[in-house]
mmCIF file of C-alpha atoms in Angstrom:
data_model
loop_
_atom_site.group_PDB
_atom_site.id
_atom_site.type_symbol
_atom_site.label_atom_id
_atom_site.label_comp_id
_atom_site.label_asym_id
_atom_site.label_seq_id
_atom_site.Cartn_x
_atom_site.Cartn_y
_atom_site.Cartn_z
ATOM 1 C CA MET A 1 0.000 0.000 0.000
ATOM 2 C CA LYS A 2 1.272 3.450 -0.907
ATOM 3 C CA GLN A 3 2.215 5.675 1.990
ATOM 4 C CA LEU A 4 1.078 9.312 1.804
ATOM 5 C CA ILE A 5 3.018 11.790 3.944
ATOM 6 C CA ALA A 6 2.089 15.429 4.544
ATOM 7 C CA ILE A 7 4.721 18.151 4.614
ATOM 8 C CA ALA A 8 3.065 20.746 6.835
ATOM 9 C CA GLY A 9 3.911 24.112 8.358
ATOM 10 C CA GLY A 10 2.915 27.739 8.120
ATOM 11 C CA ILE A 11 3.997 30.313 5.582
ATOM 12 C CA GLY A 12 7.766 30.819 5.480
ATOM 13 C CA CYS A 13 8.639 27.678 7.474
ATOM 14 C CA GLY A 14 10.360 25.973 4.567
ATOM 15 C CA LYS A 15 7.890 23.344 3.374
ATOM 16 C CA SER A 16 8.941 24.007 -0.207
ATOM 17 C CA VAL A 17 12.614 23.544 0.663
ATOM 18 C CA VAL A 18 11.815 20.122 2.130
ATOM 19 C CA SER A 19 9.747 19.328 -0.981
ATOM 20 C CA ARG A 20 12.574 20.357 -3.319
ATOM 21 C CA ILE A 21 15.044 18.180 -1.393
ATOM 22 C CA LEU A 22 12.688 15.199 -1.623
ATOM 23 C CA THR A 23 12.057 15.846 -5.324
ATOM 24 C CA SER A 24 15.792 16.118 -6.036
ATOM 25 C CA MET A 25 16.140 12.676 -4.432
ATOM 26 C CA GLY A 26 13.643 11.291 -6.963
ATOM 27 C CA ASN A 27 10.506 11.417 -4.797
ATOM 28 C CA MET A 28 7.054 12.585 -5.898
ATOM 29 C CA VAL A 29 5.618 15.622 -4.071
ATOM 30 C CA TYR A 30 2.150 17.090 -4.628
ATOM 31 C CA ASP A 31 2.271 20.868 -4.124
ATOM 32 C CA SER A 32 -1.174 21.760 -2.783
ATOM 33 C CA ASP A 33 -0.706 25.508 -3.240
ATOM 34 C CA SER A 34 0.280 25.384 -6.903
ATOM 35 C CA ARG A 35 -2.326 22.711 -7.721
ATOM 36 C CA ALA A 36 -5.014 24.723 -5.904
ATOM 37 C CA LYS A 37 -4.048 27.762 -8.021
ATOM 38 C CA GLN A 38 -4.243 25.680 -11.214
ATOM 39 C CA LEU A 39 -7.598 24.248 -10.208
ATOM 40 C CA MET A 40 -8.876 27.743 -9.355
ATOM 41 C CA ASP A 41 -7.596 29.190 -12.637
ATOM 42 C CA ASN A 42 -9.256 26.456 -14.680
ATOM 43 C CA SER A 43 -12.572 26.114 -12.858
ATOM 44 C CA ASN A 44 -15.375 28.521 -13.679
ATOM 45 C CA GLU A 45 -17.312 26.939 -10.821
ATOM 46 C CA ILE A 46 -14.632 27.992 -8.310
ATOM 47 C CA LYS A 47 -14.372 31.485 -9.810
ATOM 48 C CA SER A 48 -18.140 31.953 -9.650
ATOM 49 C CA ALA A 49 -18.185 30.879 -6.008
ATOM 50 C CA ILE A 50 -15.372 33.326 -5.186
ATOM 51 C CA ALA A 51 -17.236 36.168 -6.922
ATOM 52 C CA LYS A 52 -20.507 35.297 -5.221
ATOM 53 C CA GLU A 53 -19.356 34.378 -1.727
ATOM 54 C CA ILE A 54 -16.165 36.412 -1.182
ATOM 55 C CA CYS A 55 -15.812 39.388 -3.519
ATOM 56 C CA ALA A 56 -16.952 40.002 -7.092
ATOM 57 C CA ASP A 57 -13.960 42.327 -7.651
ATOM 58 C CA ALA A 58 -11.580 39.413 -7.003
ATOM 59 C CA ILE A 59 -12.483 38.148 -10.490
ATOM 60 C CA THR A 60 -11.209 40.333 -13.327
ATOM 61 C CA PRO A 61 -13.320 41.227 -16.404
ATOM 62 C CA ASP A 62 -11.336 38.636 -18.406
ATOM 63 C CA ASN A 63 -12.353 35.935 -15.863
ATOM 64 C CA ARG A 64 -9.060 35.659 -13.995
ATOM 65 C CA ILE A 65 -8.520 35.735 -10.247
ATOM 66 C CA ASP A 66 -6.921 38.908 -8.894
ATOM 67 C CA ARG A 67 -4.816 37.064 -6.317
ATOM 68 C CA ARG A 68 -3.489 40.174 -4.610
ATOM 69 C CA LYS A 69 -7.010 41.507 -4.046
ATOM 70 C CA LEU A 70 -8.289 38.091 -2.953
ATOM 71 C CA ALA A 71 -5.393 37.665 -0.501
ATOM 72 C CA SER A 72 -5.924 41.129 0.991
ATOM 73 C CA ILE A 73 -9.579 40.239 1.630
ATOM 74 C CA VAL A 74 -9.226 36.705 2.955
ATOM 75 C CA PHE A 75 -6.233 37.409 5.180
ATOM 76 C CA SER A 76 -8.033 40.319 6.835
ATOM 77 C CA GLU A 77 -11.437 38.624 7.276
ATOM 78 C CA LYS A 78 -11.316 35.186 8.863
ATOM 79 C CA GLU A 79 -14.813 34.215 7.671
ATOM 80 C CA LYS A 80 -13.838 34.955 4.069
ATOM 81 C CA LEU A 81 -10.664 32.867 4.410
ATOM 82 C CA GLU A 82 -12.744 29.987 5.748
ATOM 83 C CA LYS A 83 -15.161 30.396 2.833
ATOM 84 C CA LEU A 84 -12.337 30.393 0.267
ATOM 85 C CA ASN A 85 -10.830 27.312 1.875
ATOM 86 C CA SER A 86 -14.153 25.495 1.809
ATOM 87 C CA ILE A 87 -14.548 26.339 -1.883
ATOM 88 C CA VAL A 88 -11.121 24.993 -2.810
ATOM 89 C CA HIS A 89 -10.506 22.094 -0.371
ATOM 90 C CA SER A 90 -12.813 19.504 -1.859
ATOM 91 C CA ALA A 91 -11.372 20.041 -5.344
ATOM 92 C CA VAL A 92 -7.818 19.691 -4.027
ATOM 93 C CA LYS A 93 -8.604 16.542 -2.027
ATOM 94 C CA LYS A 94 -10.191 14.904 -5.082
ATOM 95 C CA ASP A 95 -7.137 15.895 -7.119
ATOM 96 C CA ILE A 96 -4.787 14.377 -4.495
ATOM 97 C CA LEU A 97 -6.681 11.083 -4.644
ATOM 98 C CA LYS A 98 -6.372 10.990 -8.456
ATOM 99 C CA TRP A 99 -2.681 11.877 -8.239
ATOM 100 C CA ARG A 100 -2.054 9.193 -5.607
ATOM 101 C CA GLU A 101 -3.747 6.546 -7.764
ATOM 102 C CA SER A 102 -1.770 7.566 -10.847
ATOM 103 C CA ASN A 103 1.627 7.146 -9.127
ATOM 104 C CA THR A 104 3.361 3.858 -8.458
ATOM 105 C CA ALA A 105 5.906 4.963 -5.825
ATOM 106 C CA GLU A 106 5.653 3.368 -2.379
ATOM 107 C CA LYS A 107 5.902 6.771 -0.662
ATOM 108 C CA LEU A 108 4.318 9.998 -1.844
ATOM 109 C CA TRP A 109 4.308 13.439 -0.221
ATOM 110 C CA VAL A 110 1.732 16.219 -0.104
ATOM 111 C CA GLU A 111 2.905 19.741 0.746
ATOM 112 C CA SER A 112 0.275 21.938 2.430
ATOM 113 C CA ALA A 113 0.153 24.732 4.999
ATOM 114 C CA ILE A 114 -3.359 23.814 6.101
ATOM 115 C CA ILE A 115 -3.549 20.041 6.434
ATOM 116 C CA TYR A 116 -5.906 20.094 9.413
ATOM 117 C CA GLU A 117 -8.264 22.783 8.143
ATOM 118 C CA SER A 118 -8.471 21.136 4.716
ATOM 119 C CA GLY A 119 -8.950 17.595 5.969
ATOM 120 C CA ILE A 120 -5.753 16.425 4.256
ATOM 121 C CA SER A 121 -4.540 15.211 7.667
ATOM 122 C CA GLU A 122 -7.205 12.502 7.493
ATOM 123 C CA MET A 123 -5.841 11.277 4.140
ATOM 124 C CA VAL A 124 -2.195 10.858 5.164
ATOM 125 C CA ASP A 125 -0.246 8.194 7.040
ATOM 126 C CA GLU A 126 2.073 10.663 8.767
ATOM 127 C CA VAL A 127 2.910 14.352 9.010
ATOM 128 C CA TRP A 128 6.271 16.057 8.695
ATOM 129 C CA ASP A 129 5.782 19.396 10.463
ATOM 130 C CA VAL A 130 8.313 22.017 9.324
ATOM 131 C CA ILE A 131 8.884 24.751 11.905
ATOM 132 C CA ALA A 132 10.965 27.947 12.049
ATOM 133 C CA PRO A 133 11.163 31.030 14.287
ATOM 134 C CA GLU A 134 8.546 33.650 13.388
ATOM 135 C CA GLU A 135 11.070 36.448 12.703
ATOM 136 C CA LEU A 136 12.859 34.221 10.205
ATOM 137 C CA ARG A 137 9.557 33.229 8.582
ATOM 138 C CA ILE A 138 8.594 36.897 8.178
ATOM 139 C CA SER A 139 11.981 37.749 6.675
ATOM 140 C CA ARG A 140 11.805 34.853 4.214
ATOM 141 C CA VAL A 141 8.328 35.783 2.962
ATOM 142 C CA VAL A 142 9.119 39.524 2.713
ATOM 143 C CA ASN A 143 12.152 38.668 0.557
ATOM 144 C CA ARG A 144 10.326 36.026 -1.509
ATOM 145 C CA ASN A 145 6.975 37.755 -2.096
ATOM 146 C CA GLY A 146 7.877 41.439 -1.802
ATOM 147 C CA ILE A 147 5.116 42.160 0.716
ATOM 148 C CA SER A 148 5.355 44.060 3.980
ATOM 149 C CA PRO A 149 6.223 42.406 7.304
ATOM 150 C CA GLU A 150 2.744 43.420 8.525
ATOM 151 C CA GLU A 151 1.085 41.525 5.659
ATOM 152 C CA VAL A 152 3.205 38.445 6.402
ATOM 153 C CA LYS A 153 2.327 38.625 10.102
ATOM 154 C CA GLN A 154 -1.351 38.879 9.154
ATOM 155 C CA ARG A 155 -1.025 35.694 7.069
ATOM 156 C CA ILE A 156 0.843 33.890 9.840
ATOM 157 C CA ASP A 157 -1.880 34.851 12.298
ATOM 158 C CA ALA A 158 -4.596 33.733 9.877
ATOM 159 C CA GLN A 159 -2.924 30.316 9.521
ATOM 160 C CA ASN A 160 -2.211 29.999 13.238
ATOM 161 C CA ILE A 161 -4.730 27.499 14.567
ATOM 162 C CA THR A 162 -4.743 25.317 17.623
ATOM 163 C CA VAL A 163 -4.702 21.696 16.551
ATOM 164 C CA THR A 164 -6.791 19.819 19.078
ATOM 165 C CA ASN A 165 -6.240 16.412 17.540
ATOM 166 C CA PRO A 166 -2.804 16.263 15.877
ATOM 167 C CA HIS A 167 -1.968 13.349 13.617
ATOM 168 C CA LYS A 168 -0.755 10.380 15.652
ATOM 169 C CA ARG A 169 2.405 10.103 13.528
ATOM 170 C CA THR A 170 3.834 13.628 13.493
ATOM 171 C CA PHE A 171 7.549 14.359 13.131
ATOM 172 C CA THR A 172 9.138 17.816 13.398
ATOM 173 C CA LEU A 173 11.735 19.287 11.053
ATOM 174 C CA LEU A 174 13.469 22.413 12.388
ATOM 175 C CA ASN A 175 14.324 24.825 9.564
ATOM 176 C CA ASP A 176 15.949 27.610 11.539
ATOM 177 C CA GLY A 177 18.917 28.233 9.230
ATOM 178 C CA VAL A 178 21.231 26.648 11.803
ATOM 179 C CA GLN A 179 20.215 22.971 11.924
ATOM 180 C CA PRO A 180 20.812 21.370 8.504
ATOM 181 C CA LEU A 181 17.611 19.995 6.983
ATOM 182 C CA LEU A 182 19.085 17.156 4.928
ATOM 183 C CA PRO A 183 20.163 14.982 7.906
ATOM 184 C CA GLN A 184 16.720 15.488 9.484
ATOM 185 C CA ILE A 185 15.016 14.394 6.253
ATOM 186 C CA LEU A 186 17.316 11.390 5.855
ATOM 187 C CA ASN A 187 16.495 10.292 9.423
ATOM 188 C CA LEU A 188 12.762 10.455 8.690
ATOM 189 C CA LEU A 189 13.202 8.502 5.469
ATOM 190 C CA LYS A 190 14.730 5.659 7.485
ATOM 191 C CA LYS A 191 11.585 5.288 9.625
#
């Protein structure tokens, strides 16, 4: 039976770094963020729901999603973020199942910042939780995305939930710029 492992952690923790390391080692990693964007871009049903339930101005006249506008809305209004997530999660979970079935590898990974909120945690066999100090996370995202530290903090706060029932097989990867990630990943691969 194929094993599905989540790579979790908030914005700026380094989930993508872990994913790139795994991919460079020949492993298959499903990037939930990029797939969600592709699904959103290609689904008129999702775009209509965003226009109707979040903000009509988040959809441009040429039927594209204005991501900057959408982000500014959902990361400042928790209810709207929850609504956006509910619109997108079911499509992503269905896509993960198709992807899992189409791959033959014994171990597959799914990268996502919101595994518990999306229900992905219920689909996986274990969770690799990538953590980093908040100041470092803010600095990374400011440099990567060109947004203000205040906007990054707002996104961190929006993603910051209390997990009441964490996955029973959760392992932590510390990505603080001091501890090397590769030995931590290699240790988890041995399990």
